[in-house]
Amino acid sequence: MTNLVLREDDAGLAVLTLNRPDALNALSPALFVELRAHIDAIATSIDTIGCVILAGRGRSFSAGNDLKAIQAGERAPSVHFQAETLEAIERLPQPVIAAVQGHCYTGSLELALACDLIVAGESARFADTHGKWGMSPTWGMSQRLPRRVGLARAKELMYSGRVVSGPEACSLGLAVDCVADAELLAHATALARRFMENSWFTLRADKMLVNGGLDHTLAEGLEFERKNSPGRGPDMEARMERLRSVRKAPSQAPGKSRDPLRHFLEHRVRTRTRSLLNAVPVIGGIQPM
C-alpha cells in the first residue's frame, strides 16, 4: 500500500483516514483499492474492532471522484469496484461514523452515506454535483440519500445541486451532529466510545436487523426481526452479573442519598410541599393537612 488510506486502531476503535490532503482527498481508483483492503480486514475483526470512524486528512473530507486520475487513464480493478466498496462499508458488521469537514461532494457524499452516521464539522459542505457535469449516480446516491433525508428533500438536493452547510445538514437529518472543526474527531471518537460501552454483539445485531429490514413493509420487517435476531449475546451473563453487583453494593450512611441529584430533588419536593400547605387558608380554625 502507498498510504492513501491510513488505519489507526485504539482500544477497539478503528480510524480510517483518507490521506491525499493536497488533492482534497479526491477519490482515485488507487485510493479505493486501499480503502477496500482495510474494509475487508475490519469485516473479519469483530472480536477486536467494535466501531469504525472514516475521516479525511486536511481541510476536506473529500472533494469527490478524482476525474483527473480517470482522465489520466487510472482504472479500478473492475467496472463497479467503487460502488461495491461502498456496499462493503455498508455491510460492515460494526457501526461506521463519517467525520466530515470541508468538501463532501458527489462521490464523497455517496461514500459518507454508506456509513451509519455522519458527524459534520462547521465547515462541512455537502452537495450532489452530478448534474453540473452531465453525469448520473452509480455509487448509490439515488438510493441512500432519500433513505437518509426523505424522498422530497433528496430530489430537491439532487435536482438543484445546491450546497448544504454543516448546520443545515444536521437540521435535515443528513448529519446527526454539527460541531466545531477542531472538535470533530474528538466528538466522533466520543460517540463511538459511547456505542462501544454497550455490547458489541448487540451493536452488530442492531445494524444487521435495521439494515436488513429497510426494504420490507412493517409486517415483513417485524417477521424479519423475529427470524433473524441472534438473541442473547455471549457477554449477557457477565453484564447481568455486573448489574447485580452494583445493586448489591452497600448503602452510605443512613439519611444520605447515594445519588446527589436524587437527594436534591427529594429535598425540593419536601420544601415545595411544606410551602403549599402553609399557603392553604385556615377553615374553621383548622388547617387542612
PDB file of C-alpha atoms in Angstrom:
ATOM      1  CA  MET A   1       0.000   0.000   0.000  1.00  0.00           C
ATOM      2  CA  THR A   2       1.059   3.603  -0.557  1.00  0.00           C
ATOM      3  CA  ASN A   3      -0.726   5.048   2.492  1.00  0.00           C
ATOM      4  CA  LEU A   4      -3.540   6.707   0.560  1.00  0.00           C
ATOM      5  CA  VAL A   5      -5.753   5.481   3.407  1.00  0.00           C
ATOM      6  CA  LEU A   6      -4.323   5.330   6.921  1.00  0.00           C
ATOM      7  CA  ARG A   7      -5.590   2.993   9.625  1.00  0.00           C
ATOM      8  CA  GLU A   8      -5.104   3.514  13.350  1.00  0.00           C
ATOM      9  CA  ASP A   9      -6.590   1.178  15.959  1.00  0.00           C
ATOM     10  CA  ASP A  10      -7.068   2.164  19.596  1.00  0.00           C
ATOM     11  CA  ALA A  11      -8.881   0.052  22.188  1.00  0.00           C
ATOM     12  CA  GLY A  12     -11.344  -1.450  19.738  1.00  0.00           C
ATOM     13  CA  LEU A  13     -11.854   1.669  17.598  1.00  0.00           C
ATOM     14  CA  ALA A  14     -10.509   1.692  14.032  1.00  0.00           C
ATOM     15  CA  VAL A  15      -9.965   5.114  12.440  1.00  0.00           C
ATOM     16  CA  LEU A  16      -9.571   5.156   8.653  1.00  0.00           C
ATOM     17  CA  THR A  17      -8.233   8.432   7.253  1.00  0.00           C
ATOM     18  CA  LEU A  18      -8.264   9.426   3.587  1.00  0.00           C
ATOM     19  CA  ASN A  19      -4.714  10.651   3.075  1.00  0.00           C
ATOM     20  CA  ARG A  20      -4.496  12.836  -0.044  1.00  0.00           C
ATOM     21  CA  PRO A  21      -4.779  16.287   1.571  1.00  0.00           C
ATOM     22  CA  ASP A  22      -3.012  18.065  -1.302  1.00  0.00           C
ATOM     23  CA  ALA A  23      -5.744  16.782  -3.643  1.00  0.00           C
ATOM     24  CA  LEU A  24      -8.535  17.393  -1.107  1.00  0.00           C
ATOM     25  CA  ASN A  25      -8.654  13.601  -0.666  1.00  0.00           C
ATOM     26  CA  ALA A  26     -10.087  13.104  -4.145  1.00  0.00           C
ATOM     27  CA  LEU A  27     -11.253   9.518  -4.600  1.00  0.00           C
ATOM     28  CA  SER A  28      -8.846   7.987  -7.079  1.00  0.00           C
ATOM     29  CA  PRO A  29      -9.095   4.319  -8.100  1.00  0.00           C
ATOM     30  CA  ALA A  30      -5.869   3.627  -6.179  1.00  0.00           C
ATOM     31  CA  LEU A  31      -7.356   5.138  -3.023  1.00  0.00           C
ATOM     32  CA  PHE A  32     -10.402   2.899  -3.394  1.00  0.00           C
ATOM     33  CA  VAL A  33      -8.175  -0.179  -3.654  1.00  0.00           C
ATOM     34  CA  GLU A  34      -6.542   0.677  -0.318  1.00  0.00           C
ATOM     35  CA  LEU A  35      -9.856   1.565   1.298  1.00  0.00           C
ATOM     36  CA  ARG A  36     -11.338  -1.764   0.211  1.00  0.00           C
ATOM     37  CA  ALA A  37      -8.398  -3.688   1.684  1.00  0.00           C
ATOM     38  CA  HIS A  38      -8.909  -2.006   5.060  1.00  0.00           C
ATOM     39  CA  ILE A  39     -12.666  -2.603   4.972  1.00  0.00           C
ATOM     40  CA  ASP A  40     -12.240  -6.287   4.158  1.00  0.00           C
ATOM     41  CA  ALA A  41      -9.777  -6.681   7.041  1.00  0.00           C
ATOM     42  CA  ILE A  42     -12.055  -4.918   9.529  1.00  0.00           C
ATOM     43  CA  ALA A  43     -15.037  -7.039   8.475  1.00  0.00           C
ATOM     44  CA  THR A  44     -13.290 -10.142   9.826  1.00  0.00           C
ATOM     45  CA  SER A  45     -12.163  -8.460  13.068  1.00  0.00           C
ATOM     46  CA  ILE A  46     -15.389  -8.422  15.065  1.00  0.00           C
ATOM     47  CA  ASP A  47     -13.637  -9.565  18.257  1.00  0.00           C
ATOM     48  CA  THR A  48     -11.082  -6.751  18.193  1.00  0.00           C
ATOM     49  CA  ILE A  49     -12.868  -3.870  16.411  1.00  0.00           C
ATOM     50  CA  GLY A  50     -16.161  -2.589  17.778  1.00  0.00           C
ATOM     51  CA  CYS A  51     -16.619   0.630  15.802  1.00  0.00           C
ATOM     52  CA  VAL A  52     -15.098   2.476  12.826  1.00  0.00           C
ATOM     53  CA  ILE A  53     -14.548   6.164  12.048  1.00  0.00           C
ATOM     54  CA  LEU A  54     -13.951   7.319   8.464  1.00  0.00           C
ATOM     55  CA  ALA A  55     -12.253  10.715   8.253  1.00  0.00           C
ATOM     56  CA  GLY A  56     -10.294  12.876   5.813  1.00  0.00           C
ATOM     57  CA  ARG A  57      -6.895  14.425   6.480  1.00  0.00           C
ATOM     58  CA  GLY A  58      -6.527  18.156   5.963  1.00  0.00           C
ATOM     59  CA  ARG A  59      -9.198  20.745   5.318  1.00  0.00           C
ATOM     60  CA  SER A  60     -11.650  18.483   3.471  1.00  0.00           C
ATOM     61  CA  PHE A  61     -13.217  15.090   3.957  1.00  0.00           C
ATOM     62  CA  SER A  62     -13.077  14.602   0.181  1.00  0.00           C
ATOM     63  CA  ALA A  63     -13.743  16.661  -2.924  1.00  0.00           C
ATOM     64  CA  GLY A  64     -15.300  13.614  -4.602  1.00  0.00           C
ATOM     65  CA  ASN A  65     -14.377  11.389  -7.526  1.00  0.00           C
ATOM     66  CA  ASP A  66     -10.909  12.041  -8.943  1.00  0.00           C
ATOM     67  CA  LEU A  67     -11.760  12.912 -12.546  1.00  0.00           C
ATOM     68  CA  LYS A  68      -8.147  13.869 -13.286  1.00  0.00           C
ATOM     69  CA  ALA A  69      -6.947  10.381 -12.377  1.00  0.00           C
ATOM     70  CA  ILE A  70      -9.604   8.831 -14.591  1.00  0.00           C
ATOM     71  CA  GLN A  71      -8.715  11.147 -17.481  1.00  0.00           C
ATOM     72  CA  ALA A  72      -5.076  10.124 -16.994  1.00  0.00           C
ATOM     73  CA  GLY A  73      -6.050   6.504 -17.553  1.00  0.00           C
ATOM     74  CA  GLU A  74      -6.124   5.223 -13.979  1.00  0.00           C
ATOM     75  CA  ARG A  75      -8.637   2.401 -13.658  1.00  0.00           C
ATOM     76  CA  ALA A  76     -10.202   0.460 -10.798  1.00  0.00           C
ATOM     77  CA  PRO A  77      -9.897  -3.341 -10.734  1.00  0.00           C
ATOM     78  CA  SER A  78     -13.462  -3.741 -12.038  1.00  0.00           C
ATOM     79  CA  VAL A  79     -16.244  -1.627 -13.520  1.00  0.00           C
ATOM     80  CA  HIS A  80     -18.280  -1.408 -10.322  1.00  0.00           C
ATOM     81  CA  PHE A  81     -15.398  -1.602  -7.846  1.00  0.00           C
ATOM     82  CA  GLN A  82     -16.115   1.769  -6.201  1.00  0.00           C
ATOM     83  CA  ALA A  83     -19.831   1.081  -5.772  1.00  0.00           C
ATOM     84  CA  GLU A  84     -19.071  -2.380  -4.411  1.00  0.00           C
ATOM     85  CA  THR A  85     -16.604  -0.862  -1.938  1.00  0.00           C
ATOM     86  CA  LEU A  86     -19.329   1.438  -0.616  1.00  0.00           C
ATOM     87  CA  GLU A  87     -21.600  -1.574  -0.276  1.00  0.00           C
ATOM     88  CA  ALA A  88     -18.836  -3.338   1.665  1.00  0.00           C
ATOM     89  CA  ILE A  89     -18.705  -0.372   4.060  1.00  0.00           C
ATOM     90  CA  GLU A  90     -22.471  -0.525   4.469  1.00  0.00           C
ATOM     91  CA  ARG A  91     -22.265  -4.267   5.160  1.00  0.00           C
ATOM     92  CA  LEU A  92     -19.547  -3.961   7.798  1.00  0.00           C
ATOM     93  CA  PRO A  93     -20.769  -5.639  10.989  1.00  0.00           C
ATOM     94  CA  GLN A  94     -19.513  -2.703  13.053  1.00  0.00           C
ATOM     95  CA  PRO A  95     -21.105   0.769  13.170  1.00  0.00           C
ATOM     96  CA  VAL A  96     -19.281   3.273  10.938  1.00  0.00           C
ATOM     97  CA  ILE A  97     -19.190   7.030  11.628  1.00  0.00           C
ATOM     98  CA  ALA A  98     -18.124   9.502   8.928  1.00  0.00           C
ATOM     99  CA  ALA A  99     -16.396  12.595  10.352  1.00  0.00           C
ATOM    100  CA  VAL A 100     -16.833  15.281   7.680  1.00  0.00           C
ATOM    101  CA  GLN A 101     -15.190  18.684   7.396  1.00  0.00           C
ATOM    102  CA  GLY A 102     -14.857  20.865   4.319  1.00  0.00           C
ATOM    103  CA  HIS A 103     -15.831  19.399   0.946  1.00  0.00           C
ATOM    104  CA  CYS A 104     -18.119  16.380   0.767  1.00  0.00           C
ATOM    105  CA  TYR A 105     -19.281  16.486  -2.838  1.00  0.00           C
ATOM    106  CA  THR A 106     -20.951  13.862  -5.014  1.00  0.00           C
ATOM    107  CA  GLY A 107     -18.799  10.720  -4.807  1.00  0.00           C
ATOM    108  CA  SER A 108     -17.594  11.577  -1.328  1.00  0.00           C
ATOM    109  CA  LEU A 109     -21.180  12.268  -0.249  1.00  0.00           C
ATOM    110  CA  GLU A 110     -22.057   8.816  -1.541  1.00  0.00           C
ATOM    111  CA  LEU A 111     -19.139   7.473   0.494  1.00  0.00           C
ATOM    112  CA  ALA A 112     -20.356   9.230   3.646  1.00  0.00           C
ATOM    113  CA  LEU A 113     -23.902   7.966   3.060  1.00  0.00           C
ATOM    114  CA  ALA A 114     -22.596   4.392   3.087  1.00  0.00           C
ATOM    115  CA  CYS A 115     -21.640   4.987   6.727  1.00  0.00           C
ATOM    116  CA  ASP A 116     -24.188   4.529   9.507  1.00  0.00           C
ATOM    117  CA  LEU A 117     -23.890   8.089  10.804  1.00  0.00           C
ATOM    118  CA  ILE A 118     -22.362  11.379   9.695  1.00  0.00           C
ATOM    119  CA  VAL A 119     -20.904  13.896  12.142  1.00  0.00           C
ATOM    120  CA  ALA A 120     -20.292  17.269  10.484  1.00  0.00           C
ATOM    121  CA  GLY A 121     -17.811  19.980  11.254  1.00  0.00           C
ATOM    122  CA  GLU A 122     -18.998  23.569  10.943  1.00  0.00           C
ATOM    123  CA  SER A 123     -17.004  23.927   7.713  1.00  0.00           C
ATOM    124  CA  ALA A 124     -18.630  20.871   6.103  1.00  0.00           C
ATOM    125  CA  ARG A 125     -20.216  21.419   2.704  1.00  0.00           C
ATOM    126  CA  PHE A 126     -22.371  18.693   1.169  1.00  0.00           C
ATOM    127  CA  ALA A 127     -23.582  18.635  -2.434  1.00  0.00           C
ATOM    128  CA  ASP A 128     -24.583  16.317  -5.260  1.00  0.00           C
ATOM    129  CA  THR A 129     -22.982  17.825  -8.350  1.00  0.00           C
ATOM    130  CA  HIS A 130     -23.715  15.044 -10.855  1.00  0.00           C
ATOM    131  CA  GLY A 131     -25.928  17.481 -12.776  1.00  0.00           C
ATOM    132  CA  LYS A 132     -23.161  20.059 -13.157  1.00  0.00           C
ATOM    133  CA  TRP A 133     -21.078  17.505 -15.075  1.00  0.00           C
ATOM    134  CA  GLY A 134     -23.868  15.848 -17.044  1.00  0.00           C
ATOM    135  CA  MET A 135     -23.392  12.612 -15.107  1.00  0.00           C
ATOM    136  CA  SER A 136     -25.752  10.292 -13.248  1.00  0.00           C
ATOM    137  CA  PRO A 137     -25.258   8.406  -9.970  1.00  0.00           C
ATOM    138  CA  THR A 138     -23.706   4.941  -9.916  1.00  0.00           C
ATOM    139  CA  TRP A 139     -22.395   4.790  -6.335  1.00  0.00           C
ATOM    140  CA  GLY A 140     -25.747   4.848  -4.550  1.00  0.00           C
ATOM    141  CA  MET A 141     -26.829   8.497  -4.335  1.00  0.00           C
ATOM    142  CA  SER A 142     -30.323   7.840  -5.711  1.00  0.00           C
ATOM    143  CA  GLN A 143     -30.969   5.152  -3.108  1.00  0.00           C
ATOM    144  CA  ARG A 144     -29.149   6.189   0.057  1.00  0.00           C
ATOM    145  CA  LEU A 145     -29.882   9.928   0.079  1.00  0.00           C
ATOM    146  CA  PRO A 146     -33.713   9.502   0.060  1.00  0.00           C
ATOM    147  CA  ARG A 147     -33.401   6.983   2.881  1.00  0.00           C
ATOM    148  CA  ARG A 148     -31.391   9.498   4.891  1.00  0.00           C
ATOM    149  CA  VAL A 149     -33.278  12.766   4.352  1.00  0.00           C
ATOM    150  CA  GLY A 150     -36.593  11.716   2.796  1.00  0.00           C
ATOM    151  CA  LEU A 151     -37.759  11.482  -0.802  1.00  0.00           C
ATOM    152  CA  ALA A 152     -38.736  15.102  -1.497  1.00  0.00           C
ATOM    153  CA  ARG A 153     -35.652  16.633   0.130  1.00  0.00           C
ATOM    154  CA  ALA A 154     -33.351  14.184  -1.655  1.00  0.00           C
ATOM    155  CA  LYS A 155     -34.885  15.103  -5.006  1.00  0.00           C
ATOM    156  CA  GLU A 156     -34.502  18.814  -4.252  1.00  0.00           C
ATOM    157  CA  LEU A 157     -30.820  18.361  -3.381  1.00  0.00           C
ATOM    158  CA  MET A 158     -30.110  16.159  -6.398  1.00  0.00           C
ATOM    159  CA  TYR A 159     -32.028  18.296  -8.896  1.00  0.00           C
ATOM    160  CA  SER A 160     -30.552  21.605  -7.691  1.00  0.00           C
ATOM    161  CA  GLY A 161     -27.009  20.557  -6.824  1.00  0.00           C
ATOM    162  CA  ARG A 162     -27.032  23.192  -4.100  1.00  0.00           C
ATOM    163  CA  VAL A 163     -24.513  23.168  -1.266  1.00  0.00           C
ATOM    164  CA  VAL A 164     -25.673  22.256   2.235  1.00  0.00           C
ATOM    165  CA  SER A 165     -23.727  23.576   5.225  1.00  0.00           C
ATOM    166  CA  GLY A 166     -22.825  21.524   8.266  1.00  0.00           C
ATOM    167  CA  PRO A 167     -25.539  23.058  10.476  1.00  0.00           C
ATOM    168  CA  GLU A 168     -28.191  22.605   7.758  1.00  0.00           C
ATOM    169  CA  ALA A 169     -27.084  19.009   7.207  1.00  0.00           C
ATOM    170  CA  CYS A 170     -27.765  18.410  10.877  1.00  0.00           C
ATOM    171  CA  SER A 171     -31.216  20.009  10.663  1.00  0.00           C
ATOM    172  CA  LEU A 172     -32.067  17.877   7.603  1.00  0.00           C
ATOM    173  CA  GLY A 173     -31.045  14.643   9.306  1.00  0.00           C
ATOM    174  CA  LEU A 174     -28.162  14.148   6.891  1.00  0.00           C
ATOM    175  CA  ALA A 175     -25.776  14.514   9.846  1.00  0.00           C
ATOM    176  CA  VAL A 176     -26.532  13.634  13.457  1.00  0.00           C
ATOM    177  CA  ASP A 177     -24.336  16.362  14.980  1.00  0.00           C
ATOM    178  CA  CYS A 178     -22.519  19.522  13.904  1.00  0.00           C
ATOM    179  CA  VAL A 179     -19.527  20.686  15.932  1.00  0.00           C
ATOM    180  CA  ALA A 180     -16.537  22.981  15.559  1.00  0.00           C
ATOM    181  CA  ASP A 181     -13.926  21.559  13.195  1.00  0.00           C
ATOM    182  CA  ALA A 182     -11.350  21.479  15.989  1.00  0.00           C
ATOM    183  CA  GLU A 183     -13.652  19.179  17.974  1.00  0.00           C
ATOM    184  CA  LEU A 184     -14.801  16.974  15.079  1.00  0.00           C
ATOM    185  CA  LEU A 185     -12.609  13.915  15.518  1.00  0.00           C
ATOM    186  CA  ALA A 186     -12.845  14.064  19.305  1.00  0.00           C
ATOM    187  CA  HIS A 187     -16.630  14.252  19.078  1.00  0.00           C
ATOM    188  CA  ALA A 188     -16.828  11.333  16.646  1.00  0.00           C
ATOM    189  CA  THR A 189     -14.493   9.359  18.895  1.00  0.00           C
ATOM    190  CA  ALA A 190     -16.595  10.084  21.981  1.00  0.00           C
ATOM    191  CA  LEU A 191     -19.712   8.977  20.106  1.00  0.00           C
ATOM    192  CA  ALA A 192     -18.016   5.751  19.045  1.00  0.00           C
ATOM    193  CA  ARG A 193     -16.800   5.115  22.597  1.00  0.00           C
ATOM    194  CA  ARG A 194     -20.335   5.623  23.886  1.00  0.00           C
ATOM    195  CA  PHE A 195     -21.566   2.982  21.443  1.00  0.00           C
ATOM    196  CA  MET A 196     -18.764   0.629  22.431  1.00  0.00           C
ATOM    197  CA  GLU A 197     -19.681   0.773  26.111  1.00  0.00           C
ATOM    198  CA  ASN A 198     -22.621  -1.398  25.111  1.00  0.00           C
ATOM    199  CA  SER A 199     -22.330  -4.971  23.934  1.00  0.00           C
ATOM    200  CA  TRP A 200     -20.520  -5.218  20.593  1.00  0.00           C
ATOM    201  CA  PHE A 201     -22.713  -8.238  19.912  1.00  0.00           C
ATOM    202  CA  THR A 202     -25.800  -6.027  20.255  1.00  0.00           C
ATOM    203  CA  LEU A 203     -24.299  -3.263  18.098  1.00  0.00           C
ATOM    204  CA  ARG A 204     -23.740  -5.755  15.294  1.00  0.00           C
ATOM    205  CA  ALA A 205     -27.204  -7.257  15.733  1.00  0.00           C
ATOM    206  CA  ASP A 206     -28.871  -3.825  15.716  1.00  0.00           C
ATOM    207  CA  LYS A 207     -27.112  -2.824  12.495  1.00  0.00           C
ATOM    208  CA  MET A 208     -27.932  -6.103  10.772  1.00  0.00           C
ATOM    209  CA  LEU A 209     -31.602  -6.018  11.777  1.00  0.00           C
ATOM    210  CA  VAL A 210     -32.173  -2.336  10.939  1.00  0.00           C
ATOM    211  CA  ASN A 211     -30.423  -2.501   7.569  1.00  0.00           C
ATOM    212  CA  GLY A 212     -31.950  -5.853   6.695  1.00  0.00           C
ATOM    213  CA  GLY A 213     -35.472  -4.621   7.356  1.00  0.00           C
ATOM    214  CA  LEU A 214     -35.309  -1.401   5.338  1.00  0.00           C
ATOM    215  CA  ASP A 215     -36.714  -2.869   2.138  1.00  0.00           C
ATOM    216  CA  HIS A 216     -39.687  -4.544   3.818  1.00  0.00           C
ATOM    217  CA  THR A 217     -43.130  -3.434   4.900  1.00  0.00           C
ATOM    218  CA  LEU A 218     -43.593  -3.068   8.654  1.00  0.00           C
ATOM    219  CA  ALA A 219     -45.172  -6.514   8.919  1.00  0.00           C
ATOM    220  CA  GLU A 220     -42.403  -8.072   6.839  1.00  0.00           C
ATOM    221  CA  GLY A 221     -39.769  -6.210   8.832  1.00  0.00           C
ATOM    222  CA  LEU A 222     -41.177  -7.494  12.107  1.00  0.00           C
ATOM    223  CA  GLU A 223     -41.082 -11.022  10.737  1.00  0.00           C
ATOM    224  CA  PHE A 224     -37.512 -10.436   9.553  1.00  0.00           C
ATOM    225  CA  GLU A 225     -36.539  -9.384  13.077  1.00  0.00           C
ATOM    226  CA  ARG A 226     -38.177 -12.441  14.659  1.00  0.00           C
ATOM    227  CA  LYS A 227     -36.476 -14.826  12.251  1.00  0.00           C
ATOM    228  CA  ASN A 228     -33.048 -13.186  12.173  1.00  0.00           C
ATOM    229  CA  SER A 229     -32.450 -11.784  15.654  1.00  0.00           C
ATOM    230  CA  PRO A 230     -29.402 -13.584  17.067  1.00  0.00           C
ATOM    231  CA  GLY A 231     -30.903 -13.461  20.556  1.00  0.00           C
ATOM    232  CA  ARG A 232     -28.673 -13.341  23.611  1.00  0.00           C
ATOM    233  CA  GLY A 233     -25.044 -12.413  23.258  1.00  0.00           C
ATOM    234  CA  PRO A 234     -22.099 -14.263  24.782  1.00  0.00           C
ATOM    235  CA  ASP A 235     -21.462 -11.346  27.161  1.00  0.00           C
ATOM    236  CA  MET A 236     -25.019 -11.108  28.513  1.00  0.00           C
ATOM    237  CA  GLU A 237     -24.422 -13.113  31.704  1.00  0.00           C
ATOM    238  CA  ALA A 238     -21.298 -11.143  32.587  1.00  0.00           C
ATOM    239  CA  ARG A 239     -23.138  -7.852  32.044  1.00  0.00           C
ATOM    240  CA  MET A 240     -26.085  -9.006  34.163  1.00  0.00           C
ATOM    241  CA  GLU A 241     -23.722 -10.075  36.946  1.00  0.00           C
ATOM    242  CA  ARG A 242     -22.081  -6.647  36.957  1.00  0.00           C
ATOM    243  CA  LEU A 243     -25.511  -5.047  37.251  1.00  0.00           C
ATOM    244  CA  ARG A 244     -26.407  -7.327  40.166  1.00  0.00           C
ATOM    245  CA  SER A 245     -23.127  -6.446  41.877  1.00  0.00           C
ATOM    246  CA  VAL A 246     -23.873  -2.734  41.607  1.00  0.00           C
ATOM    247  CA  ARG A 247     -27.348  -3.196  43.070  1.00  0.00           C
ATOM    248  CA  LYS A 248     -25.931  -5.201  45.990  1.00  0.00           C
ATOM    249  CA  ALA A 249     -23.344  -2.542  46.841  1.00  0.00           C
ATOM    250  CA  PRO A 250     -23.713  -1.318  50.475  1.00  0.00           C
ATOM    251  CA  SER A 251     -25.535   1.954  51.026  1.00  0.00           C
ATOM    252  CA  GLN A 252     -23.904   5.003  52.549  1.00  0.00           C
ATOM    253  CA  ALA A 253     -24.743   6.320  55.994  1.00  0.00           C
ATOM    254  CA  PRO A 254     -28.472   6.448  56.824  1.00  0.00           C
ATOM    255  CA  GLY A 255     -30.214   9.559  55.670  1.00  0.00           C
ATOM    256  CA  LYS A 256     -27.722  10.236  52.877  1.00  0.00           C
ATOM    257  CA  SER A 257     -28.644   9.599  49.283  1.00  0.00           C
ATOM    258  CA  ARG A 258     -26.022   7.868  47.138  1.00  0.00           C
ATOM    259  CA  ASP A 259     -27.245   9.974  44.229  1.00  0.00           C
ATOM    260  CA  PRO A 260     -26.728  13.747  44.771  1.00  0.00           C
ATOM    261  CA  LEU A 261     -29.320  14.603  42.111  1.00  0.00           C
ATOM    262  CA  ARG A 262     -31.925  12.367  43.742  1.00  0.00           C
ATOM    263  CA  HIS A 263     -31.158  13.900  47.166  1.00  0.00           C
ATOM    264  CA  PHE A 264     -31.586  17.400  45.704  1.00  0.00           C
ATOM    265  CA  LEU A 265     -34.906  16.542  44.039  1.00  0.00           C
ATOM    266  CA  GLU A 266     -36.279  14.888  47.192  1.00  0.00           C
ATOM    267  CA  HIS A 267     -35.353  17.997  49.186  1.00  0.00           C
ATOM    268  CA  ARG A 268     -37.093  20.231  46.628  1.00  0.00           C
ATOM    269  CA  VAL A 269     -40.269  18.137  46.806  1.00  0.00           C
ATOM    270  CA  ARG A 270     -40.362  18.283  50.618  1.00  0.00           C
ATOM    271  CA  THR A 271     -39.742  22.038  50.631  1.00  0.00           C
ATOM    272  CA  ARG A 272     -42.384  22.690  47.962  1.00  0.00           C
ATOM    273  CA  THR A 273     -44.940  20.554  49.797  1.00  0.00           C
ATOM    274  CA  ARG A 274     -44.453  22.496  53.048  1.00  0.00           C
ATOM    275  CA  SER A 275     -44.822  25.789  51.156  1.00  0.00           C
ATOM    276  CA  LEU A 276     -48.111  24.680  49.592  1.00  0.00           C
ATOM    277  CA  LEU A 277     -49.510  23.527  52.924  1.00  0.00           C
ATOM    278  CA  ASN A 278     -48.587  26.803  54.601  1.00  0.00           C
ATOM    279  CA  ALA A 279     -50.379  28.670  51.817  1.00  0.00           C
ATOM    280  CA  VAL A 280     -53.700  26.823  52.357  1.00  0.00           C
ATOM    281  CA  PRO A 281     -56.220  29.089  54.185  1.00  0.00           C
ATOM    282  CA  VAL A 282     -57.376  28.073  57.663  1.00  0.00           C
ATOM    283  CA  ILE A 283     -61.013  26.868  57.618  1.00  0.00           C
ATOM    284  CA  GLY A 284     -62.944  26.808  60.892  1.00  0.00           C
ATOM    285  CA  GLY A 285     -59.760  27.193  62.866  1.00  0.00           C
ATOM    286  CA  ILE A 286     -58.329  24.000  61.355  1.00  0.00           C
ATOM    287  CA  GLN A 287     -55.686  23.952  58.681  1.00  0.00           C
ATOM    288  CA  PRO A 288     -56.106  21.024  56.274  1.00  0.00           C
ATOM    289  CA  MET A 289     -53.285  18.503  56.374  1.00  0.00           C
TER     290      MET A 289
END
